[in-house]
CSV table of C-alpha atoms in Angstrom, one decimal:
chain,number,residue,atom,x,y,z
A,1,UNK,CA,-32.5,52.1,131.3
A,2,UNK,CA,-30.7,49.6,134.0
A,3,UNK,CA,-32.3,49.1,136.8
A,4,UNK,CA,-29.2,49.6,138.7
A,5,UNK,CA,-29.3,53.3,138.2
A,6,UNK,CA,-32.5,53.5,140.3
A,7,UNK,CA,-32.2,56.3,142.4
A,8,UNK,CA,-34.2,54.2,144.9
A,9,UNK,CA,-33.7,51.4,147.5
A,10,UNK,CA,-35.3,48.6,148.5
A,11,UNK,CA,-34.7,45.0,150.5
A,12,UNK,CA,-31.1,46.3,151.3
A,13,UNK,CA,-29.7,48.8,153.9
A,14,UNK,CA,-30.1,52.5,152.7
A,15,UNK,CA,-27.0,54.7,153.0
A,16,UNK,CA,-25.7,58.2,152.2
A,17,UNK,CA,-29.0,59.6,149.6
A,18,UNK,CA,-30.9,56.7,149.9
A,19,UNK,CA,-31.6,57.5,153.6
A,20,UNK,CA,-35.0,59.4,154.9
A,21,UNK,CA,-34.8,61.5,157.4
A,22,UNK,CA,-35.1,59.6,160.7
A,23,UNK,CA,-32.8,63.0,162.0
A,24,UNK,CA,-34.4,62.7,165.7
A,25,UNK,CA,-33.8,58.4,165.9
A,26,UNK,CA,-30.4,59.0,164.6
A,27,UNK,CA,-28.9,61.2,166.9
A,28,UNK,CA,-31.0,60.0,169.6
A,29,UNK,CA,-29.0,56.4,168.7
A,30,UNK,CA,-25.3,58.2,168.2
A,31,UNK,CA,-26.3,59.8,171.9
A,32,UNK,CA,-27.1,56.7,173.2
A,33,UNK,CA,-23.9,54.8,171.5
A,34,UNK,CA,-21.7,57.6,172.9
A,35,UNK,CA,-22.7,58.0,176.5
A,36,UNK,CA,-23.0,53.7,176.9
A,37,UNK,CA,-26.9,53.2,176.9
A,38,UNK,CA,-28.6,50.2,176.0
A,39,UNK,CA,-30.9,50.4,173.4
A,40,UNK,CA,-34.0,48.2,172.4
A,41,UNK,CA,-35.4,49.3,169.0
A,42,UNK,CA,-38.7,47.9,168.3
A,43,UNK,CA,-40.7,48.4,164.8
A,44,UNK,CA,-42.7,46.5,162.7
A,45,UNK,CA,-40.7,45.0,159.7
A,46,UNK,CA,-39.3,46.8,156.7
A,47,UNK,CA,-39.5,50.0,158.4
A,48,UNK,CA,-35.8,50.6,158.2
A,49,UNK,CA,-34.8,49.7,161.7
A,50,UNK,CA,-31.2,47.8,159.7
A,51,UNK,CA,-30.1,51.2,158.1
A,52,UNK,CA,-31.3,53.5,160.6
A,53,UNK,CA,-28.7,51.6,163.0
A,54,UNK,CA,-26.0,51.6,160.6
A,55,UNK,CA,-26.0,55.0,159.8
A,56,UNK,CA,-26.0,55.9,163.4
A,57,UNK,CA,-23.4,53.5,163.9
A,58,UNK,CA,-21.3,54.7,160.9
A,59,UNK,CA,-22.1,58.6,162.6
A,60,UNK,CA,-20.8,57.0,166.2
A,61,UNK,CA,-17.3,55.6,164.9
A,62,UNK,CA,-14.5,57.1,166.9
A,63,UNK,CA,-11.2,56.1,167.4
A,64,UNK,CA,-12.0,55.1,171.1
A,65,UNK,CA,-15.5,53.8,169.8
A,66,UNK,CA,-15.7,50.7,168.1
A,67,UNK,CA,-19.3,49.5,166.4
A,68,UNK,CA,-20.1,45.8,165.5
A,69,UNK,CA,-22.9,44.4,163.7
A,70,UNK,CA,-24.0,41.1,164.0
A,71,UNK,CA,-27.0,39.2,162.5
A,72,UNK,CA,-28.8,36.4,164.3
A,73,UNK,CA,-31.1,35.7,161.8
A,74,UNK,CA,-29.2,32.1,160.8
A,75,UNK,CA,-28.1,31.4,164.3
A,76,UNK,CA,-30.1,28.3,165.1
A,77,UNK,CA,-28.7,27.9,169.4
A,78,UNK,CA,-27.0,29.3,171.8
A,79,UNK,CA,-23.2,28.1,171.2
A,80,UNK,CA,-23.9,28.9,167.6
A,81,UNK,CA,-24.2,32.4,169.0
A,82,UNK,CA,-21.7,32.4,171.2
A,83,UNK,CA,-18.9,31.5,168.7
A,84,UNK,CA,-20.7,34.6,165.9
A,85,UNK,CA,-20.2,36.7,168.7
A,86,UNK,CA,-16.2,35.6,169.7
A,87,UNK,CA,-15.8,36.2,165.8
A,88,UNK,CA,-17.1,39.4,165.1
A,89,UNK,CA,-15.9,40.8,167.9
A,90,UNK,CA,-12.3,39.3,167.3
A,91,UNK,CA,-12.5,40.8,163.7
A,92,UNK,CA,-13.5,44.0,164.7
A,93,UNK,CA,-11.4,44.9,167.4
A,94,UNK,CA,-7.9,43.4,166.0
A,95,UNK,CA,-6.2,44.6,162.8
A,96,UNK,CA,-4.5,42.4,161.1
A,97,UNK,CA,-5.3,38.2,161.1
A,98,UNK,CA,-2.2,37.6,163.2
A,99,UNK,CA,-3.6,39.9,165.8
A,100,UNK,CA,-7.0,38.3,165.7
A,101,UNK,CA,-5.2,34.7,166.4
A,102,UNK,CA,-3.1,36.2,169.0
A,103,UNK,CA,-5.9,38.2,171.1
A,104,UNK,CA,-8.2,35.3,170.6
A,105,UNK,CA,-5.5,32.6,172.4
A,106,UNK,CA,-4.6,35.7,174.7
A,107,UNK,CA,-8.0,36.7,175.9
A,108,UNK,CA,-9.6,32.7,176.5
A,109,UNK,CA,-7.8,31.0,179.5
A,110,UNK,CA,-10.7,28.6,180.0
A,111,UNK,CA,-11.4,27.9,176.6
A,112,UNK,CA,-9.3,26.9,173.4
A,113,UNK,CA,-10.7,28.7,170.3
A,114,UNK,CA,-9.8,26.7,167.0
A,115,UNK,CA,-9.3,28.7,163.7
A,116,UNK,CA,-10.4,28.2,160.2
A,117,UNK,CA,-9.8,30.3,157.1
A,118,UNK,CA,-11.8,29.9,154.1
A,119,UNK,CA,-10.6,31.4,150.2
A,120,UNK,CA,-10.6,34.9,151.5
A,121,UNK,CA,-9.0,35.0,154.9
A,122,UNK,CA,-10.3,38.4,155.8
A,123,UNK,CA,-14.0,37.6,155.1
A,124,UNK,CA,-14.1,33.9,156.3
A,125,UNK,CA,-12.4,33.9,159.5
A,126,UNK,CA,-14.2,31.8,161.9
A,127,UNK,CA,-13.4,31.0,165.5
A,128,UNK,CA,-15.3,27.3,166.5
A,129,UNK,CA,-15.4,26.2,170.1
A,130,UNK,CA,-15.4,22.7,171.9
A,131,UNK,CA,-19.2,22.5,172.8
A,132,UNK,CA,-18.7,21.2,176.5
A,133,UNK,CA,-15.9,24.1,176.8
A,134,UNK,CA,-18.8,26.0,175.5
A,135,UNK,CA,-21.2,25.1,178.4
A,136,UNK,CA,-19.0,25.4,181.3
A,137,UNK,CA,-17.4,28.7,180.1
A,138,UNK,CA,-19.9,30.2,178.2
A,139,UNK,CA,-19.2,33.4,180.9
A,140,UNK,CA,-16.0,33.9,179.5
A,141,UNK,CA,-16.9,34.5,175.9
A,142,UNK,CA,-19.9,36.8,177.0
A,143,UNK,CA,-16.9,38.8,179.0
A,144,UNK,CA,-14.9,39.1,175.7
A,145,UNK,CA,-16.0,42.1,174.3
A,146,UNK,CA,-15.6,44.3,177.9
A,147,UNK,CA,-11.9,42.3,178.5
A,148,UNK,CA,-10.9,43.9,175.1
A,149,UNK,CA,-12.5,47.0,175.6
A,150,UNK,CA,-10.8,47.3,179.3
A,151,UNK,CA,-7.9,46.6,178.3
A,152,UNK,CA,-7.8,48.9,174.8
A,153,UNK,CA,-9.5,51.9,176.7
A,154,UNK,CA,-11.9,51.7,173.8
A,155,UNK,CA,-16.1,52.1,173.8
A,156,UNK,CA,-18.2,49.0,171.9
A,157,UNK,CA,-21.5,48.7,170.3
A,158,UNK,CA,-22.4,45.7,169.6
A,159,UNK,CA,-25.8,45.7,167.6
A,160,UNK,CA,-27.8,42.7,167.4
A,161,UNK,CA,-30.3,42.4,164.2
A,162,UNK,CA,-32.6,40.2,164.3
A,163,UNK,CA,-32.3,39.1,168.1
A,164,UNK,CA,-36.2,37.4,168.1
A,165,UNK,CA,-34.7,34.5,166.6
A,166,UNK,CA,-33.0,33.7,169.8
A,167,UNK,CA,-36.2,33.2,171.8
A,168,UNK,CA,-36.3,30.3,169.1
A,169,UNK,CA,-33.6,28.6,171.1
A,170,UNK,CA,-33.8,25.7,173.4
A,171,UNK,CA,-34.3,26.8,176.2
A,172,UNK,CA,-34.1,30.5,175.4
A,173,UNK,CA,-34.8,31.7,178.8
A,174,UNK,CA,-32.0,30.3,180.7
A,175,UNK,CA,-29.8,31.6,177.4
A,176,UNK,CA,-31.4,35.3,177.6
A,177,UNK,CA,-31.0,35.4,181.9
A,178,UNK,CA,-27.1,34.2,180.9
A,179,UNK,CA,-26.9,37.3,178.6
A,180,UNK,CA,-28.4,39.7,180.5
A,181,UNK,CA,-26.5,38.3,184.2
A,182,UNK,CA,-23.1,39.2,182.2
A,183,UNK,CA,-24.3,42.8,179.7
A,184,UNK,CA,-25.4,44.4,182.7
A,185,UNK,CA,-22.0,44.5,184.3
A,186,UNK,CA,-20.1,45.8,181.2
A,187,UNK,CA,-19.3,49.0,181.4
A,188,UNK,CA,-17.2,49.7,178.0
A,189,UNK,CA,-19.8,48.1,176.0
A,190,UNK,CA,-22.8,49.0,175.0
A,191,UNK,CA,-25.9,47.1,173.0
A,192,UNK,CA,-28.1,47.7,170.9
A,193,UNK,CA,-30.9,45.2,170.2
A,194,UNK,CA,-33.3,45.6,167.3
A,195,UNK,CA,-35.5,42.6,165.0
A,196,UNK,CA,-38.3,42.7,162.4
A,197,UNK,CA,-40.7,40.8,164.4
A,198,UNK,CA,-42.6,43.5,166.3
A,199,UNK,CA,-45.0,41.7,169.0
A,200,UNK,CA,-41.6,38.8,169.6
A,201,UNK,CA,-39.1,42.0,170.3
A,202,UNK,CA,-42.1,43.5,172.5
A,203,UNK,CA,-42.2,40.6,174.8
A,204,UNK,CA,-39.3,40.0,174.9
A,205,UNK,CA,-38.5,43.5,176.5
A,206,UNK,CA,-41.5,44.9,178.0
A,207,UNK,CA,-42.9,41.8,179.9
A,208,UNK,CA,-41.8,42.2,183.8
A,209,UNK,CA,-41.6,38.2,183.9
A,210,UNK,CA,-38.5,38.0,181.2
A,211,UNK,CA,-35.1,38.4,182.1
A,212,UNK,CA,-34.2,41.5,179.5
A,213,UNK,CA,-37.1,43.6,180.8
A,214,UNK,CA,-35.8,47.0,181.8
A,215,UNK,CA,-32.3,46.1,179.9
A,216,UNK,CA,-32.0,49.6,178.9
A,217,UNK,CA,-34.2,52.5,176.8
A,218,UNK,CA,-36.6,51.3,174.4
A,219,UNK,CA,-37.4,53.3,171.3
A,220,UNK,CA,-40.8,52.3,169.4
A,221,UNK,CA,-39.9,53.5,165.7
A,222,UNK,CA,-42.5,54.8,163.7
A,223,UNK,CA,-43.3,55.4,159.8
A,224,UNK,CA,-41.9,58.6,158.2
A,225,UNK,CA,-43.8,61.6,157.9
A,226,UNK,CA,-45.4,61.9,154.8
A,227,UNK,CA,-43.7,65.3,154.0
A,228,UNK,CA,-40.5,63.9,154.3
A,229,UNK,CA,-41.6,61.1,151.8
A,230,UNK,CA,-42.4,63.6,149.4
A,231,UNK,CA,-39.4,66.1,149.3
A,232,UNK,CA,-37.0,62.9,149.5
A,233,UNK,CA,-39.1,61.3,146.4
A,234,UNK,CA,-38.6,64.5,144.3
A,235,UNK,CA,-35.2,65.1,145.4
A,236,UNK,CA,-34.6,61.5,143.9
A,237,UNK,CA,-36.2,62.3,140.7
A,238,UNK,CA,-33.9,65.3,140.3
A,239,UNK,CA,-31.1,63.4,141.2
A,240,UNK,CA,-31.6,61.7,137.5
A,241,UNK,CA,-33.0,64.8,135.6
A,242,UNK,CA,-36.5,63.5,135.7
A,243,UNK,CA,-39.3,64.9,137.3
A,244,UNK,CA,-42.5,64.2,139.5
A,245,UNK,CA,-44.9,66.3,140.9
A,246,UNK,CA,-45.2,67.0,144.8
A,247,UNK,CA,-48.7,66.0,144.4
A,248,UNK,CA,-47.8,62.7,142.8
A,249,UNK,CA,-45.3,62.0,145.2
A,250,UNK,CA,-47.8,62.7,147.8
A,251,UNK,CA,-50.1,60.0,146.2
A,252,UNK,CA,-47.1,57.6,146.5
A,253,UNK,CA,-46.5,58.0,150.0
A,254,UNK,CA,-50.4,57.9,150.6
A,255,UNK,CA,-50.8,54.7,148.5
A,256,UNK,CA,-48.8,52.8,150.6
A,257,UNK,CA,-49.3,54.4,153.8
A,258,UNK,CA,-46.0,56.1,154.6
A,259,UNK,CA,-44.5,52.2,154.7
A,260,UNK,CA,-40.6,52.9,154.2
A,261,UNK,CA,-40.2,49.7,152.3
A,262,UNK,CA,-43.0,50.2,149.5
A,263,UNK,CA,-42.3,54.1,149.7
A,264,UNK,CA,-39.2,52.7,148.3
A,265,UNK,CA,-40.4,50.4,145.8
A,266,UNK,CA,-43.2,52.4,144.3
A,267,UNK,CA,-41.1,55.4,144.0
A,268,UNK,CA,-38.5,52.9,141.7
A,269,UNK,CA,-41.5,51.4,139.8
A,270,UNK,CA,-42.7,55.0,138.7
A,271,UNK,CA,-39.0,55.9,138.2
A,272,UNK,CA,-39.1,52.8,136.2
A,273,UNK,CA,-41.1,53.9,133.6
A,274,UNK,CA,-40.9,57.6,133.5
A,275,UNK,CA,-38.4,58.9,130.6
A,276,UNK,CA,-39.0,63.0,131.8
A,277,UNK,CA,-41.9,63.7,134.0
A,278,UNK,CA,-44.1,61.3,136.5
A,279,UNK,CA,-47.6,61.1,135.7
A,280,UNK,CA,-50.7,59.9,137.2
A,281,UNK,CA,-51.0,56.6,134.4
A,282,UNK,CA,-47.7,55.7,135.1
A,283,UNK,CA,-48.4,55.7,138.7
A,284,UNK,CA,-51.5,53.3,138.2
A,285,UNK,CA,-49.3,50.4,136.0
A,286,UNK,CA,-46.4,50.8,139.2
A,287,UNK,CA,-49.2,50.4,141.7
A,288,UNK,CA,-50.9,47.0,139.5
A,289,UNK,CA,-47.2,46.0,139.2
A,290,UNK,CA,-46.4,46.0,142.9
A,291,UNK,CA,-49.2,44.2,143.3
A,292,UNK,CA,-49.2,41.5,141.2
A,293,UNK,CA,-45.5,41.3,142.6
A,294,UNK,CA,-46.5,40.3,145.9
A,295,UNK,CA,-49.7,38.0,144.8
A,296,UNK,CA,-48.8,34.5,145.2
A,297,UNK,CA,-47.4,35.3,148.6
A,298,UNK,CA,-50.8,36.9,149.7
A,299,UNK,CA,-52.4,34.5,148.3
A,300,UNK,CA,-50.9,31.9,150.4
A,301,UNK,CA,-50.9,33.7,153.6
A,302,UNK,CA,-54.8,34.2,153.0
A,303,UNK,CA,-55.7,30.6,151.8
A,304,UNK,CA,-54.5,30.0,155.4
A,305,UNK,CA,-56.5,31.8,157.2
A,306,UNK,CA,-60.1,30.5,158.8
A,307,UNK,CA,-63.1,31.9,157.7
A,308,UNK,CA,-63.3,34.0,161.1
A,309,UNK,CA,-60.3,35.6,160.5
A,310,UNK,CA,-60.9,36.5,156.9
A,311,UNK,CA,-63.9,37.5,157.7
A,312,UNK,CA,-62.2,39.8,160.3
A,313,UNK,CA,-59.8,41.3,158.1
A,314,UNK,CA,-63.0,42.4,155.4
A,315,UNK,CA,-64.5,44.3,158.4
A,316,UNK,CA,-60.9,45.6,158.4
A,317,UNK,CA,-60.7,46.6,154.5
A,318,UNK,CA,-63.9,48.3,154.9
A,319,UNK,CA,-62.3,50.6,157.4
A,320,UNK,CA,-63.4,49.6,160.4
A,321,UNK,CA,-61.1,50.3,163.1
A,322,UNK,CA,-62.8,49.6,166.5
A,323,UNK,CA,-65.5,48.2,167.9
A,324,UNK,CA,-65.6,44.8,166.4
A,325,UNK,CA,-67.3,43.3,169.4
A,326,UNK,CA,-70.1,45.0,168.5
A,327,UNK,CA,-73.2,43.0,167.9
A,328,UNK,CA,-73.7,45.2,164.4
A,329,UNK,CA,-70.3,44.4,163.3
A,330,UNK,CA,-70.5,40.9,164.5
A,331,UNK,CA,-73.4,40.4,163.2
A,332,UNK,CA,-72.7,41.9,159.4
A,333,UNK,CA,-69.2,40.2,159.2
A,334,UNK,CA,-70.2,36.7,160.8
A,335,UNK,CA,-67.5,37.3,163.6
A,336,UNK,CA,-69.4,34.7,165.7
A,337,UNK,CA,-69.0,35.8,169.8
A,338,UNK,CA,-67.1,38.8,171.7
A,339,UNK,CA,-65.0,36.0,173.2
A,340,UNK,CA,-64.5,35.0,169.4
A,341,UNK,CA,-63.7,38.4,168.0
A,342,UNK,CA,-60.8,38.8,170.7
A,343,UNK,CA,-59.0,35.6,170.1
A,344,UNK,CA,-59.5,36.0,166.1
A,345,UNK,CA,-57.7,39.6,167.1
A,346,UNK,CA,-55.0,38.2,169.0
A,347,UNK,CA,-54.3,35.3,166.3
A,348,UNK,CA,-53.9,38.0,163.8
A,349,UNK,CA,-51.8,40.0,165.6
A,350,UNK,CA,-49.4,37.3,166.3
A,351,UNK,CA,-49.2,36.0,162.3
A,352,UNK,CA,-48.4,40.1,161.9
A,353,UNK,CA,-51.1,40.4,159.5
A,354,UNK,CA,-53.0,43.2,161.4
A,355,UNK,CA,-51.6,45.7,163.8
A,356,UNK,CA,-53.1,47.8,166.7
A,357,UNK,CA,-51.9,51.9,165.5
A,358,UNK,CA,-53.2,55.1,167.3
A,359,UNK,CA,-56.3,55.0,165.4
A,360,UNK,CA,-57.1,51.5,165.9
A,361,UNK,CA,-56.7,48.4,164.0
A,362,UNK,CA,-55.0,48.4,160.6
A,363,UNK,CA,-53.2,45.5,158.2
A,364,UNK,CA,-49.3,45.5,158.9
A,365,UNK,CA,-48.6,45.3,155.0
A,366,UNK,CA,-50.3,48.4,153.1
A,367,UNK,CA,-49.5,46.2,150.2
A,368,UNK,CA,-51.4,43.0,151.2
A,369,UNK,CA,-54.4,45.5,152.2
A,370,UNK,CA,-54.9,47.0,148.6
A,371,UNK,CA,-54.7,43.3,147.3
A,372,UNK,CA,-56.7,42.1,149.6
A,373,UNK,CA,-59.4,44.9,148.8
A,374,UNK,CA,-58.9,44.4,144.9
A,375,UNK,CA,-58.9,40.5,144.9
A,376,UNK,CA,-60.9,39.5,148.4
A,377,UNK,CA,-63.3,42.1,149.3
A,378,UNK,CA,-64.8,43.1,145.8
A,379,UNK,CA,-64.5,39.8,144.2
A,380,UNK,CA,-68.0,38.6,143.1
């Protein structure tokens, strides 16, 4: 059996089948695409912020409405942005090469663009800038995308994955009050702003003090219901004329706490080994397998910690949710002070090891909690 025909998805975008619900989000997004508000979409990782966008973009595509994706993962300053952004939005709003070299000389008075083609023209076209052309002119290549849009009588979207990684930059302030001096005026294009680093996007956008608070609706995106987890994992199963029952589904969304991302994997891993019908063996080897998977890395991440802050995270595993500042829980889980216990809190919430939910305080990775119980908390 090749793993290719996995009726599941993982680590990539999920499209057409291989998207979950998310109904609401997505036409909530297409609304917001369509009627030119901004959008800030904020999630802890791997919880399918990258697909949910595309497939509301893909939903939004007119032929007055124009979406572009970029990435800023790689982007390592500000004029590397700048010239991503020239490009993509070059590409995406000309047809033909010629047309992308034309409207690039056309729409730059201040600043001369310089081409470069790689093997596949289509795929590598990149526009490069002079880097002092850059500084003084920066304004115009912000303008680009609402001078093109202006002048087509066309709508853009310009969705930005990833965005965190420009608070990286040097001096990232003066970079994000440029950005947000120049998006607020545009009024033919709108953004969208989403990243996988959850408590980086939230100050980012919620603090009063930085320049791209109140930039435009912010949508907190939560896990999937686990009832939609369970018809989708059956429906999946069907899909290659195997079967699992809605109770075992159930205990695969459960397992791994509704997490989109493992949801994803341990479905494929039971899918993996089950020639006709699910069972709950088969469900036990997938859930060792995902964990030994994942084991060096948590390994590493926990040999890093202090012994505070491993010692926090067994009060955690225990399921303890709340009141850590207790002096019984201090005193059973060698948490040291209250003052102590708070900063230990705050440290972990910044590595994005523990999260605060609705209920109280939980690990961000279901994954690296089961390990963590198997290999950390019962270890002798």
């Amino acid at each position: 059996m090749q793993i290719a025909n996995s009726p599941f998805i993982f680590g990539r975008k999920a499209v057409g089948d291989n998207f979950t619900d998310r109904k609401g989000e997505t036409e909530r997004l297409i609304s917001n695409f369509r009627n030119k508000v901004n959008t800030i979409l904020i999630s802890p990782r791997r919880l399918g912020k990258s697909s949910l966008v595309k497939k509301a973009g893909d939903q939004s595509i007119s032929s007055t409405l124009i979406v572009i994706h970029l990435d800023a993962f790689g982007i390592r300053d500000a004029n590397e942005f700048y010239k991503v952004l020239a490009t993509e939005v070059i590409r995406s709003t000309s047809g033909t090469i010629e047309t992308w070299i034309e409207n690039a000389k056309r729409f730059f008075s201040r600043i001369t663009p310089r081409f470069s083609f790689g093997s596949d023209p289509v795929n590598s076209f990149e526009l490069s800038f002079d880097l002092d052309s850059i500084e003084k002119n920066y304004q115009e290549i912000l303008d680009l995308p609402e001078k093109i849009a202006s002048e087509k009588d066309i709508k853009l979207v310009i969705c930005i994955d990833e965005f965190q990684n420009t608070a990286l930059f040097s001096d990232s302030v003066l970079f994000h009050k440029r950005l947000r001096t120049a998006w607020q005026n545009h009024q033919s294009v709108t953004y969208c702003i989403y990243g996988s680093k959850y408590h980086m996007m939230s100050a980012l956008f919620e603090k009063q003090s930085m320049p791209f608070y109140r930039f435009g609706e912010i949508i907190h995106l939560g896990k999937i219901p686990a009832d939609d987890w369970v018809k989708f994992i059956a429906k999946r199963f069907r899909s290659t004329n195997k079967t699992i029952d809605l109770s075992l589904a159930q205990s695969i969304a459960d397992t791994v706490k509704c997490h989109s991302y493992y949801v994803q994997l341990l479905s494929h891993l039971v899918w993996l080994r089950t020639s006709d019908e699910a069972n709950d063996e088969i469900l036990t080897i997938a859930k060792d397998d995902m964990i030994v998977q994942n084991a060096m890395l948590y390994q590493y991440e926990t040999e890093a910690l202090s012994e505070t802050q491993l010692n926090f995270l067994k009060a955690v595993a225990t399921g303890i949710k709340a009141n850590f500042n207790s002096g019984q829980v201090i005193q059973q889980f060698r948490l040291g002070t209250s003052a102590n216990v708070s900063k230990v809190k705050k440290v972990l919430i910044d590595k994005e090891i523990i999260d605060l939910s609705g209920q109280g305080v939980e690990f961000l990775d279901p994954v690296y909690e089961l390990w963590f119980i198997r290999n950390i908390l019962k270890r002798k």
